[in-house]
């Protein structure tokens, strides 16, 4: 590698941490069609994102994630490593996600 070439980035780990090791709620989105969303994590600052086909995005919240997805039919979602069914057609969808209770 020459001095002008950037160093390669480490491979992203697609596996989510074990809930016992790192409590919280994890949201992973894979975008198949352009869309948009608004997300609020742990009741803090709300952010707006323009999603492009091919995007793969992950967020982690300690207490909650609230998300509004404009066109959910073009988005595949996972919450805490489990697939989340989104409507294939129709308008925006609102999700309020919280950590799963840890079995006693």
PDB file as gemmi writes it, atoms N, CA and C in Angstrom:
CRYST1    1.000    1.000    1.000  90.00  90.00  90.00 P 1                      
ATOM      1  N   UNK A   1       0.851  -1.167   0.000  1.00  0.00           N  
ATOM      2  CA  UNK A   1       0.000   0.000   0.000  1.00  0.00           C  
ATOM      3  C   UNK A   1       0.894   1.225   0.000  1.00  0.00           C  
ATOM      4  N   UNK A   2       0.644   2.163  -0.887  1.00  0.00           N  
ATOM      5  CA  UNK A   2       1.452   3.376  -0.968  1.00  0.00           C  
ATOM      6  C   UNK A   2       0.993   4.378   0.085  1.00  0.00           C  
ATOM      7  N   UNK A   3       1.803   5.402   0.323  1.00  0.00           N  
ATOM      8  CA  UNK A   3       1.477   6.401   1.336  1.00  0.00           C  
ATOM      9  C   UNK A   3       0.228   7.188   0.978  1.00  0.00           C  
ATOM     10  N   UNK A   4      -0.138   7.243  -0.323  1.00  0.00           N  
ATOM     11  CA  UNK A   4      -1.312   8.014  -0.724  1.00  0.00           C  
ATOM     12  C   UNK A   4      -2.619   7.230  -0.612  1.00  0.00           C  
ATOM     13  N   UNK A   5      -2.535   5.920  -0.428  1.00  0.00           N  
ATOM     14  CA  UNK A   5      -3.748   5.108  -0.308  1.00  0.00           C  
ATOM     15  C   UNK A   5      -4.202   5.059   1.138  1.00  0.00           C  
ATOM     16  N   UNK A   6      -5.499   5.224   1.375  1.00  0.00           N  
ATOM     17  CA  UNK A   6      -5.985   5.132   2.757  1.00  0.00           C  
ATOM     18  C   UNK A   6      -5.907   3.692   3.247  1.00  0.00           C  
ATOM     19  N   UNK A   7      -5.726   3.548   4.544  1.00  0.00           N  
ATOM     20  CA  UNK A   7      -5.697   2.216   5.148  1.00  0.00           C  
ATOM     21  C   UNK A   7      -7.084   1.599   5.046  1.00  0.00           C  
ATOM     22  N   UNK A   8      -7.176   0.298   4.806  1.00  0.00           N  
ATOM     23  CA  UNK A   8      -8.502  -0.330   4.729  1.00  0.00           C  
ATOM     24  C   UNK A   8      -9.199  -0.268   6.077  1.00  0.00           C  
ATOM     25  N   UNK A   9     -10.521  -0.130   6.021  1.00  0.00           N  
ATOM     26  CA  UNK A   9     -11.316  -0.120   7.241  1.00  0.00           C  
ATOM     27  C   UNK A   9     -11.509  -1.543   7.735  1.00  0.00           C  
ATOM     28  N   UNK A  10     -11.589  -1.733   9.056  1.00  0.00           N  
ATOM     29  CA  UNK A  10     -11.851  -3.080   9.560  1.00  0.00           C  
ATOM     30  C   UNK A  10     -13.245  -3.531   9.149  1.00  0.00           C  
ATOM     31  N   UNK A  11     -13.413  -4.835   8.978  1.00  0.00           N  
ATOM     32  CA  UNK A  11     -14.715  -5.386   8.583  1.00  0.00           C  
ATOM     33  C   UNK A  11     -15.732  -5.116   9.682  1.00  0.00           C  
ATOM     34  N   UNK A  12     -16.935  -4.757   9.287  1.00  0.00           N  
ATOM     35  CA  UNK A  12     -18.008  -4.509  10.255  1.00  0.00           C  
ATOM     36  C   UNK A  12     -18.515  -5.838  10.782  1.00  0.00           C  
ATOM     37  N   UNK A  13     -18.789  -5.889  12.045  1.00  0.00           N  
ATOM     38  CA  UNK A  13     -19.348  -7.086  12.662  1.00  0.00           C  
ATOM     39  C   UNK A  13     -20.860  -6.994  12.568  1.00  0.00           C  
ATOM     40  N   UNK A  14     -21.473  -7.898  11.808  1.00  0.00           N  
ATOM     41  CA  UNK A  14     -22.919  -7.835  11.610  1.00  0.00           C  
ATOM     42  C   UNK A  14     -23.691  -8.491  12.743  1.00  0.00           C  
ATOM     43  N   UNK A  15     -22.990  -9.178  13.662  1.00  0.00           N  
ATOM     44  CA  UNK A  15     -23.688  -9.810  14.778  1.00  0.00           C  
ATOM     45  C   UNK A  15     -23.859  -8.812  15.899  1.00  0.00           C  
ATOM     46  N   UNK A  16     -25.055  -8.782  16.467  1.00  0.00           N  
ATOM     47  CA  UNK A  16     -25.321  -7.880  17.569  1.00  0.00           C  
ATOM     48  C   UNK A  16     -24.838  -8.514  18.862  1.00  0.00           C  
ATOM     49  N   UNK A  17     -24.421  -7.702  19.826  1.00  0.00           N  
ATOM     50  CA  UNK A  17     -23.959  -8.249  21.095  1.00  0.00           C  
ATOM     51  C   UNK A  17     -25.063  -9.005  21.816  1.00  0.00           C  
ATOM     52  N   UNK A  18     -24.670  -9.941  22.664  1.00  0.00           N  
ATOM     53  CA  UNK A  18     -25.596 -10.688  23.500  1.00  0.00           C  
ATOM     54  C   UNK A  18     -26.302  -9.710  24.439  1.00  0.00           C  
ATOM     55  N   UNK A  19     -27.627  -9.847  24.589  1.00  0.00           N  
ATOM     56  CA  UNK A  19     -28.393  -8.933  25.438  1.00  0.00           C  
ATOM     57  C   UNK A  19     -27.878  -8.896  26.870  1.00  0.00           C  
ATOM     58  N   UNK A  20     -27.344 -10.021  27.374  1.00  0.00           N  
ATOM     59  CA  UNK A  20     -26.848 -10.049  28.742  1.00  0.00           C  
ATOM     60  C   UNK A  20     -25.559  -9.237  28.864  1.00  0.00           C  
ATOM     61  N   UNK A  21     -24.750  -9.201  27.819  1.00  0.00           N  
ATOM     62  CA  UNK A  21     -23.485  -8.479  27.859  1.00  0.00           C  
ATOM     63  C   UNK A  21     -23.699  -6.985  27.674  1.00  0.00           C  
ATOM     64  N   UNK A  22     -24.667  -6.602  26.888  1.00  0.00           N  
ATOM     65  CA  UNK A  22     -24.885  -5.194  26.582  1.00  0.00           C  
ATOM     66  C   UNK A  22     -26.384  -4.926  26.461  1.00  0.00           C  
ATOM     67  N   UNK A  23     -27.045  -4.593  27.580  1.00  0.00           N  
ATOM     68  CA  UNK A  23     -28.487  -4.373  27.524  1.00  0.00           C  
ATOM     69  C   UNK A  23     -28.837  -3.157  26.679  1.00  0.00           C  
ATOM     70  N   UNK A  24     -30.020  -3.153  26.182  1.00  0.00           N  
ATOM     71  CA  UNK A  24     -30.496  -2.039  25.371  1.00  0.00           C  
ATOM     72  C   UNK A  24     -31.325  -2.557  24.228  1.00  0.00           C  
ATOM     73  N   UNK A  25     -31.597  -1.687  23.285  1.00  0.00           N  
ATOM     74  CA  UNK A  25     -32.361  -2.056  22.096  1.00  0.00           C  
ATOM     75  C   UNK A  25     -31.513  -1.697  20.882  1.00  0.00           C  
ATOM     76  N   UNK A  26     -31.425  -2.649  19.947  1.00  0.00           N  
ATOM     77  CA  UNK A  26     -30.624  -2.495  18.736  1.00  0.00           C  
ATOM     78  C   UNK A  26     -31.545  -2.532  17.528  1.00  0.00           C  
ATOM     79  N   UNK A  27     -31.384  -1.569  16.632  1.00  0.00           N  
ATOM     80  CA  UNK A  27     -32.159  -1.525  15.394  1.00  0.00           C  
ATOM     81  C   UNK A  27     -31.193  -1.539  14.231  1.00  0.00           C  
ATOM     82  N   UNK A  28     -31.422  -2.459  13.309  1.00  0.00           N  
ATOM     83  CA  UNK A  28     -30.596  -2.574  12.106  1.00  0.00           C  
ATOM     84  C   UNK A  28     -31.523  -2.492  10.903  1.00  0.00           C  
ATOM     85  N   UNK A  29     -31.212  -1.598   9.958  1.00  0.00           N  
ATOM     86  CA  UNK A  29     -32.022  -1.444   8.755  1.00  0.00           C  
ATOM     87  C   UNK A  29     -31.178  -1.700   7.519  1.00  0.00           C  
ATOM     88  N   UNK A  30     -31.747  -2.462   6.581  1.00  0.00           N  
ATOM     89  CA  UNK A  30     -31.157  -2.659   5.258  1.00  0.00           C  
ATOM     90  C   UNK A  30     -32.148  -2.059   4.270  1.00  0.00           C  
ATOM     91  N   UNK A  31     -31.681  -1.097   3.486  1.00  0.00           N  
ATOM     92  CA  UNK A  31     -32.553  -0.337   2.604  1.00  0.00           C  
ATOM     93  C   UNK A  31     -32.472  -0.875   1.183  1.00  0.00           C  
ATOM     94  N   UNK A  32     -33.635  -1.272   0.624  1.00  0.00           N  
ATOM     95  CA  UNK A  32     -33.712  -1.770  -0.750  1.00  0.00           C  
ATOM     96  C   UNK A  32     -34.211  -0.701  -1.718  1.00  0.00           C  
ATOM     97  N   UNK A  33     -34.956   0.292  -1.201  1.00  0.00           N  
ATOM     98  CA  UNK A  33     -35.505   1.399  -2.004  1.00  0.00           C  
ATOM     99  C   UNK A  33     -35.290   2.693  -1.237  1.00  0.00           C  
ATOM    100  N   UNK A  34     -35.043   3.761  -1.965  1.00  0.00           N  
ATOM    101  CA  UNK A  34     -34.882   5.065  -1.320  1.00  0.00           C  
ATOM    102  C   UNK A  34     -36.087   5.364  -0.440  1.00  0.00           C  
ATOM    103  N   UNK A  35     -35.832   5.929   0.703  1.00  0.00           N  
ATOM    104  CA  UNK A  35     -36.885   6.259   1.655  1.00  0.00           C  
ATOM    105  C   UNK A  35     -36.345   7.353   2.564  1.00  0.00           C  
ATOM    106  N   UNK A  36     -37.004   7.554   3.668  1.00  0.00           N  
ATOM    107  CA  UNK A  36     -36.553   8.509   4.665  1.00  0.00           C  
ATOM    108  C   UNK A  36     -37.054   8.066   6.016  1.00  0.00           C  
ATOM    109  N   UNK A  37     -36.384   8.532   7.057  1.00  0.00           N  
ATOM    110  CA  UNK A  37     -36.859   8.212   8.390  1.00  0.00           C  
ATOM    111  C   UNK A  37     -36.482   9.315   9.351  1.00  0.00           C  
ATOM    112  N   UNK A  38     -37.211   9.323  10.451  1.00  0.00           N  
ATOM    113  CA  UNK A  38     -36.921  10.191  11.578  1.00  0.00           C  
ATOM    114  C   UNK A  38     -36.763   9.270  12.780  1.00  0.00           C  
ATOM    115  N   UNK A  39     -35.691   9.472  13.558  1.00  0.00           N  
ATOM    116  CA  UNK A  39     -35.408   8.579  14.677  1.00  0.00           C  
ATOM    117  C   UNK A  39     -35.078   9.387  15.920  1.00  0.00           C  
ATOM    118  N   UNK A  40     -35.563   8.884  17.063  1.00  0.00           N  
ATOM    119  CA  UNK A  40     -35.243   9.458  18.367  1.00  0.00           C  
ATOM    120  C   UNK A  40     -34.741   8.317  19.242  1.00  0.00           C  
ATOM    121  N   UNK A  41     -33.554   8.484  19.794  1.00  0.00           N  
ATOM    122  CA  UNK A  41     -32.956   7.449  20.634  1.00  0.00           C  
ATOM    123  C   UNK A  41     -32.928   7.939  22.071  1.00  0.00           C  
ATOM    124  N   UNK A  42     -33.494   7.148  22.966  1.00  0.00           N  
ATOM    125  CA  UNK A  42     -33.533   7.442  24.402  1.00  0.00           C  
ATOM    126  C   UNK A  42     -34.138   8.810  24.708  1.00  0.00           C  
ATOM    127  N   UNK A  43     -35.109   9.244  23.892  1.00  0.00           N  
ATOM    128  CA  UNK A  43     -35.792  10.501  24.126  1.00  0.00           C  
ATOM    129  C   UNK A  43     -34.928  11.734  23.884  1.00  0.00           C  
ATOM    130  N   UNK A  44     -33.752  11.540  23.325  1.00  0.00           N  
ATOM    131  CA  UNK A  44     -32.843  12.659  23.076  1.00  0.00           C  
ATOM    132  C   UNK A  44     -33.143  13.286  21.720  1.00  0.00           C  
ATOM    133  N   UNK A  45     -32.163  13.924  21.162  1.00  0.00           N  
ATOM    134  CA  UNK A  45     -32.295  14.646  19.896  1.00  0.00           C  
ATOM    135  C   UNK A  45     -32.882  13.765  18.800  1.00  0.00           C  
ATOM    136  N   UNK A  46     -33.855  14.300  18.084  1.00  0.00           N  
ATOM    137  CA  UNK A  46     -34.461  13.613  16.948  1.00  0.00           C  
ATOM    138  C   UNK A  46     -33.676  13.963  15.695  1.00  0.00           C  
ATOM    139  N   UNK A  47     -33.386  12.945  14.867  1.00  0.00           N  
ATOM    140  CA  UNK A  47     -32.637  13.161  13.632  1.00  0.00           C  
ATOM    141  C   UNK A  47     -33.415  12.630  12.447  1.00  0.00           C  
ATOM    142  N   UNK A  48     -33.218  13.269  11.310  1.00  0.00           N  
ATOM    143  CA  UNK A  48     -33.856  12.889  10.047  1.00  0.00           C  
ATOM    144  C   UNK A  48     -32.785  12.330   9.122  1.00  0.00           C  
ATOM    145  N   UNK A  49     -33.089  11.230   8.442  1.00  0.00           N  
ATOM    146  CA  UNK A  49     -32.155  10.606   7.506  1.00  0.00           C  
ATOM    147  C   UNK A  49     -32.838  10.378   6.169  1.00  0.00           C  
ATOM    148  N   UNK A  50     -32.121  10.636   5.094  1.00  0.00           N  
ATOM    149  CA  UNK A  50     -32.541  10.228   3.755  1.00  0.00           C  
ATOM    150  C   UNK A  50     -31.864   8.900   3.476  1.00  0.00           C  
ATOM    151  N   UNK A  51     -32.646   7.856   3.295  1.00  0.00           N  
ATOM    152  CA  UNK A  51     -32.115   6.513   3.070  1.00  0.00           C  
ATOM    153  C   UNK A  51     -31.986   6.256   1.575  1.00  0.00           C  
ATOM    154  N   UNK A  52     -30.889   5.659   1.188  1.00  0.00           N  
ATOM    155  CA  UNK A  52     -30.626   5.301  -0.208  1.00  0.00           C  
ATOM    156  C   UNK A  52     -30.529   3.785  -0.319  1.00  0.00           C  
ATOM    157  N   UNK A  53     -31.010   3.238  -1.439  1.00  0.00           N  
ATOM    158  CA  UNK A  53     -30.922   1.795  -1.674  1.00  0.00           C  
ATOM    159  C   UNK A  53     -29.482   1.353  -1.460  1.00  0.00           C  
ATOM    160  N   UNK A  54     -29.314   0.275  -0.707  1.00  0.00           N  
ATOM    161  CA  UNK A  54     -27.990  -0.253  -0.404  1.00  0.00           C  
ATOM    162  C   UNK A  54     -27.471   0.154   0.966  1.00  0.00           C  
ATOM    163  N   UNK A  55     -28.110   1.136   1.611  1.00  0.00           N  
ATOM    164  CA  UNK A  55     -27.682   1.554   2.947  1.00  0.00           C  
ATOM    165  C   UNK A  55     -27.903   0.419   3.948  1.00  0.00           C  
ATOM    166  N   UNK A  56     -26.979   0.281   4.880  1.00  0.00           N  
ATOM    167  CA  UNK A  56     -27.092  -0.637   6.007  1.00  0.00           C  
ATOM    168  C   UNK A  56     -26.734   0.186   7.237  1.00  0.00           C  
ATOM    169  N   UNK A  57     -27.711   0.398   8.114  1.00  0.00           N  
ATOM    170  CA  UNK A  57     -27.536   1.312   9.233  1.00  0.00           C  
ATOM    171  C   UNK A  57     -27.934   0.602  10.524  1.00  0.00           C  
ATOM    172  N   UNK A  58     -27.194   0.889  11.608  1.00  0.00           N  
ATOM    173  CA  UNK A  58     -27.500   0.320  12.914  1.00  0.00           C  
ATOM    174  C   UNK A  58     -27.518   1.428  13.963  1.00  0.00           C  
ATOM    175  N   UNK A  59     -28.444   1.298  14.913  1.00  0.00           N  
ATOM    176  CA  UNK A  59     -28.513   2.213  16.048  1.00  0.00           C  
ATOM    177  C   UNK A  59     -28.661   1.391  17.310  1.00  0.00           C  
ATOM    178  N   UNK A  60     -28.207   1.960  18.433  1.00  0.00           N  
ATOM    179  CA  UNK A  60     -28.378   1.338  19.740  1.00  0.00           C  
ATOM    180  C   UNK A  60     -28.929   2.370  20.701  1.00  0.00           C  
ATOM    181  N   UNK A  61     -29.951   1.969  21.445  1.00  0.00           N  
ATOM    182  CA  UNK A  61     -30.499   2.813  22.501  1.00  0.00           C  
ATOM    183  C   UNK A  61     -30.438   2.065  23.816  1.00  0.00           C  
ATOM    184  N   UNK A  62     -30.262   2.792  24.894  1.00  0.00           N  
ATOM    185  CA  UNK A  62     -30.264   2.160  26.218  1.00  0.00           C  
ATOM    186  C   UNK A  62     -31.694   1.871  26.674  1.00  0.00           C  
ATOM    187  N   UNK A  63     -32.616   2.828  26.422  1.00  0.00           N  
ATOM    188  CA  UNK A  63     -33.995   2.702  26.915  1.00  0.00           C  
ATOM    189  C   UNK A  63     -35.031   2.565  25.817  1.00  0.00           C  
ATOM    190  N   UNK A  64     -34.821   3.256  24.683  1.00  0.00           N  
ATOM    191  CA  UNK A  64     -35.855   3.218  23.647  1.00  0.00           C  
ATOM    192  C   UNK A  64     -35.324   3.769  22.330  1.00  0.00           C  
ATOM    193  N   UNK A  65     -35.976   3.334  21.264  1.00  0.00           N  
ATOM    194  CA  UNK A  65     -35.786   3.904  19.937  1.00  0.00           C  
ATOM    195  C   UNK A  65     -37.180   4.110  19.358  1.00  0.00           C  
ATOM    196  N   UNK A  66     -37.469   5.338  18.941  1.00  0.00           N  
ATOM    197  CA  UNK A  66     -38.712   5.645  18.237  1.00  0.00           C  
ATOM    198  C   UNK A  66     -38.334   6.029  16.822  1.00  0.00           C  
ATOM    199  N   UNK A  67     -39.005   5.416  15.852  1.00  0.00           N  
ATOM    200  CA  UNK A  67     -38.644   5.664  14.460  1.00  0.00           C  
ATOM    201  C   UNK A  67     -39.901   5.763  13.607  1.00  0.00           C  
ATOM    202  N   UNK A  68     -39.881   6.704  12.662  1.00  0.00           N  
ATOM    203  CA  UNK A  68     -40.917   6.836  11.647  1.00  0.00           C  
ATOM    204  C   UNK A  68     -40.257   6.582  10.303  1.00  0.00           C  
ATOM    205  N   UNK A  69     -40.710   5.545   9.600  1.00  0.00           N  
ATOM    206  CA  UNK A  69     -40.152   5.187   8.295  1.00  0.00           C  
ATOM    207  C   UNK A  69     -41.178   5.566   7.232  1.00  0.00           C  
ATOM    208  N   UNK A  70     -40.762   6.403   6.273  1.00  0.00           N  
ATOM    209  CA  UNK A  70     -41.693   6.914   5.254  1.00  0.00           C  
ATOM    210  C   UNK A  70     -42.212   5.827   4.323  1.00  0.00           C  
ATOM    211  N   UNK A  71     -41.344   4.958   3.845  1.00  0.00           N  
ATOM    212  CA  UNK A  71     -41.725   3.922   2.896  1.00  0.00           C  
ATOM    213  C   UNK A  71     -41.191   2.575   3.393  1.00  0.00           C  
ATOM    214  N   UNK A  72     -41.894   1.948   4.343  1.00  0.00           N  
ATOM    215  CA  UNK A  72     -41.380   0.743   4.984  1.00  0.00           C  
ATOM    216  C   UNK A  72     -41.251  -0.470   4.068  1.00  0.00           C  
ATOM    217  N   UNK A  73     -41.936  -0.465   2.926  1.00  0.00           N  
ATOM    218  CA  UNK A  73     -41.863  -1.607   2.022  1.00  0.00           C  
ATOM    219  C   UNK A  73     -40.478  -1.824   1.428  1.00  0.00           C  
ATOM    220  N   UNK A  74     -39.646  -0.812   1.417  1.00  0.00           N  
ATOM    221  CA  UNK A  74     -38.304  -0.925   0.863  1.00  0.00           C  
ATOM    222  C   UNK A  74     -37.233  -1.056   1.916  1.00  0.00           C  
ATOM    223  N   UNK A  75     -37.644  -1.400   3.157  1.00  0.00           N  
ATOM    224  CA  UNK A  75     -36.706  -1.490   4.269  1.00  0.00           C  
ATOM    225  C   UNK A  75     -36.873  -2.832   4.967  1.00  0.00           C  
ATOM    226  N   UNK A  76     -35.759  -3.504   5.228  1.00  0.00           N  
ATOM    227  CA  UNK A  76     -35.765  -4.727   6.044  1.00  0.00           C  
ATOM    228  C   UNK A  76     -35.197  -4.350   7.402  1.00  0.00           C  
ATOM    229  N   UNK A  77     -35.878  -4.763   8.462  1.00  0.00           N  
ATOM    230  CA  UNK A  77     -35.486  -4.361   9.813  1.00  0.00           C  
ATOM    231  C   UNK A  77     -35.229  -5.561  10.704  1.00  0.00           C  
ATOM    232  N   UNK A  78     -34.288  -5.376  11.627  1.00  0.00           N  
ATOM    233  CA  UNK A  78     -34.026  -6.328  12.705  1.00  0.00           C  
ATOM    234  C   UNK A  78     -34.006  -5.545  14.006  1.00  0.00           C  
ATOM    235  N   UNK A  79     -34.624  -6.130  15.035  1.00  0.00           N  
ATOM    236  CA  UNK A  79     -34.581  -5.555  16.370  1.00  0.00           C  
ATOM    237  C   UNK A  79     -33.973  -6.601  17.288  1.00  0.00           C  
ATOM    238  N   UNK A  80     -32.892  -6.248  17.939  1.00  0.00           N  
ATOM    239  CA  UNK A  80     -32.164  -7.176  18.815  1.00  0.00           C  
ATOM    240  C   UNK A  80     -31.856  -8.488  18.104  1.00  0.00           C  
ATOM    241  N   UNK A  81     -31.486  -8.382  16.816  1.00  0.00           N  
ATOM    242  CA  UNK A  81     -31.074  -9.553  16.040  1.00  0.00           C  
ATOM    243  C   UNK A  81     -32.210 -10.378  15.472  1.00  0.00           C  
ATOM    244  N   UNK A  82     -33.460  -9.962  15.706  1.00  0.00           N  
ATOM    245  CA  UNK A  82     -34.618 -10.712  15.205  1.00  0.00           C  
ATOM    246  C   UNK A  82     -35.314  -9.913  14.111  1.00  0.00           C  
ATOM    247  N   UNK A  83     -35.710 -10.566  13.019  1.00  0.00           N  
ATOM    248  CA  UNK A  83     -36.404  -9.848  11.939  1.00  0.00           C  
ATOM    249  C   UNK A  83     -37.688  -9.200  12.445  1.00  0.00           C  
ATOM    250  N   UNK A  84     -37.961  -8.013  11.926  1.00  0.00           N  
ATOM    251  CA  UNK A  84     -39.177  -7.284  12.257  1.00  0.00           C  
ATOM    252  C   UNK A  84     -39.967  -7.091  10.974  1.00  0.00           C  
ATOM    253  N   UNK A  85     -41.195  -7.596  10.943  1.00  0.00           N  
ATOM    254  CA  UNK A  85     -42.033  -7.479   9.749  1.00  0.00           C  
ATOM    255  C   UNK A  85     -42.551  -6.054   9.624  1.00  0.00           C  
ATOM    256  N   UNK A  86     -42.302  -5.451   8.472  1.00  0.00           N  
ATOM    257  CA  UNK A  86     -42.829  -4.130   8.157  1.00  0.00           C  
ATOM    258  C   UNK A  86     -43.814  -4.273   7.010  1.00  0.00           C  
ATOM    259  N   UNK A  87     -44.819  -3.389   6.927  1.00  0.00           N  
ATOM    260  CA  UNK A  87     -45.785  -3.483   5.831  1.00  0.00           C  
ATOM    261  C   UNK A  87     -45.098  -3.342   4.477  1.00  0.00           C  
ATOM    262  N   UNK A  88     -45.508  -4.169   3.514  1.00  0.00           N  
ATOM    263  CA  UNK A  88     -44.918  -4.127   2.172  1.00  0.00           C  
ATOM    264  C   UNK A  88     -45.460  -2.951   1.359  1.00  0.00           C  
ATOM    265  N   UNK A  89     -46.636  -2.489   1.665  1.00  0.00           N  
ATOM    266  CA  UNK A  89     -47.279  -1.386   0.950  1.00  0.00           C  
ATOM    267  C   UNK A  89     -47.776  -0.365   1.954  1.00  0.00           C  
ATOM    268  N   UNK A  90     -48.126   0.800   1.442  1.00  0.00           N  
ATOM    269  CA  UNK A  90     -48.743   1.807   2.279  1.00  0.00           C  
ATOM    270  C   UNK A  90     -47.789   2.904   2.678  1.00  0.00           C  
ATOM    271  N   UNK A  91     -48.312   3.778   3.518  1.00  0.00           N  
ATOM    272  CA  UNK A  91     -47.570   4.960   3.919  1.00  0.00           C  
ATOM    273  C   UNK A  91     -46.671   4.725   5.113  1.00  0.00           C  
ATOM    274  N   UNK A  92     -46.359   5.796   5.793  1.00  0.00           N  
ATOM    275  CA  UNK A  92     -45.401   5.743   6.889  1.00  0.00           C  
ATOM    276  C   UNK A  92     -45.814   4.787   7.999  1.00  0.00           C  
ATOM    277  N   UNK A  93     -44.799   4.298   8.707  1.00  0.00           N  
ATOM    278  CA  UNK A  93     -45.033   3.440   9.863  1.00  0.00           C  
ATOM    279  C   UNK A  93     -44.237   4.020  11.035  1.00  0.00           C  
ATOM    280  N   UNK A  94     -44.832   3.941  12.232  1.00  0.00           N  
ATOM    281  CA  UNK A  94     -44.189   4.415  13.457  1.00  0.00           C  
ATOM    282  C   UNK A  94     -43.892   3.214  14.338  1.00  0.00           C  
ATOM    283  N   UNK A  95     -42.674   3.147  14.872  1.00  0.00           N  
ATOM    284  CA  UNK A  95     -42.278   2.065  15.766  1.00  0.00           C  
ATOM    285  C   UNK A  95     -41.735   2.650  17.062  1.00  0.00           C  
ATOM    286  N   UNK A  96     -42.152   2.087  18.196  1.00  0.00           N  
ATOM    287  CA  UNK A  96     -41.562   2.389  19.495  1.00  0.00           C  
ATOM    288  C   UNK A  96     -40.922   1.104  19.979  1.00  0.00           C  
ATOM    289  N   UNK A  97     -39.602   1.096  20.061  1.00  0.00           N  
ATOM    290  CA  UNK A  97     -38.861  -0.119  20.405  1.00  0.00           C  
ATOM    291  C   UNK A  97     -38.220   0.031  21.774  1.00  0.00           C  
ATOM    292  N   UNK A  98     -38.259  -1.055  22.549  1.00  0.00           N  
ATOM    293  CA  UNK A  98     -37.715  -1.057  23.904  1.00  0.00           C  
ATOM    294  C   UNK A  98     -36.917  -2.341  24.106  1.00  0.00           C  
ATOM    295  N   UNK A  99     -35.983  -2.339  25.077  1.00  0.00           N  
ATOM    296  CA  UNK A  99     -35.228  -3.570  25.333  1.00  0.00           C  
ATOM    297  C   UNK A  99     -36.152  -4.702  25.755  1.00  0.00           C  
ATOM    298  N   UNK A 100     -35.741  -5.914  25.399  1.00  0.00           N  
ATOM    299  CA  UNK A 100     -36.516  -7.081  25.831  1.00  0.00           C  
ATOM    300  C   UNK A 100     -36.200  -7.348  27.299  1.00  0.00           C  
ATOM    301  N   UNK A 101     -37.203  -7.731  28.080  1.00  0.00           N  
ATOM    302  CA  UNK A 101     -36.911  -8.059  29.464  1.00  0.00           C  
ATOM    303  C   UNK A 101     -35.988  -9.269  29.544  1.00  0.00           C  
ATOM    304  N   UNK A 102     -35.052  -9.221  30.461  1.00  0.00           N  
ATOM    305  CA  UNK A 102     -34.116 -10.330  30.654  1.00  0.00           C  
ATOM    306  C   UNK A 102     -34.808 -11.374  31.523  1.00  0.00           C  
ATOM    307  N   UNK A 103     -34.843 -12.658  31.058  1.00  0.00           N  
ATOM    308  CA  UNK A 103     -35.495 -13.703  31.864  1.00  0.00           C  
ATOM    309  C   UNK A 103     -34.806 -13.859  33.204  1.00  0.00           C  
ATOM    310  N   UNK A 104     -35.609 -14.080  34.242  1.00  0.00           N  
ATOM    311  CA  UNK A 104     -35.066 -14.230  35.606  1.00  0.00           C  
ATOM    312  C   UNK A 104     -34.744 -15.671  35.887  1.00  0.00           C  
TER     313      UNK A 104                                                      
END                                                                             
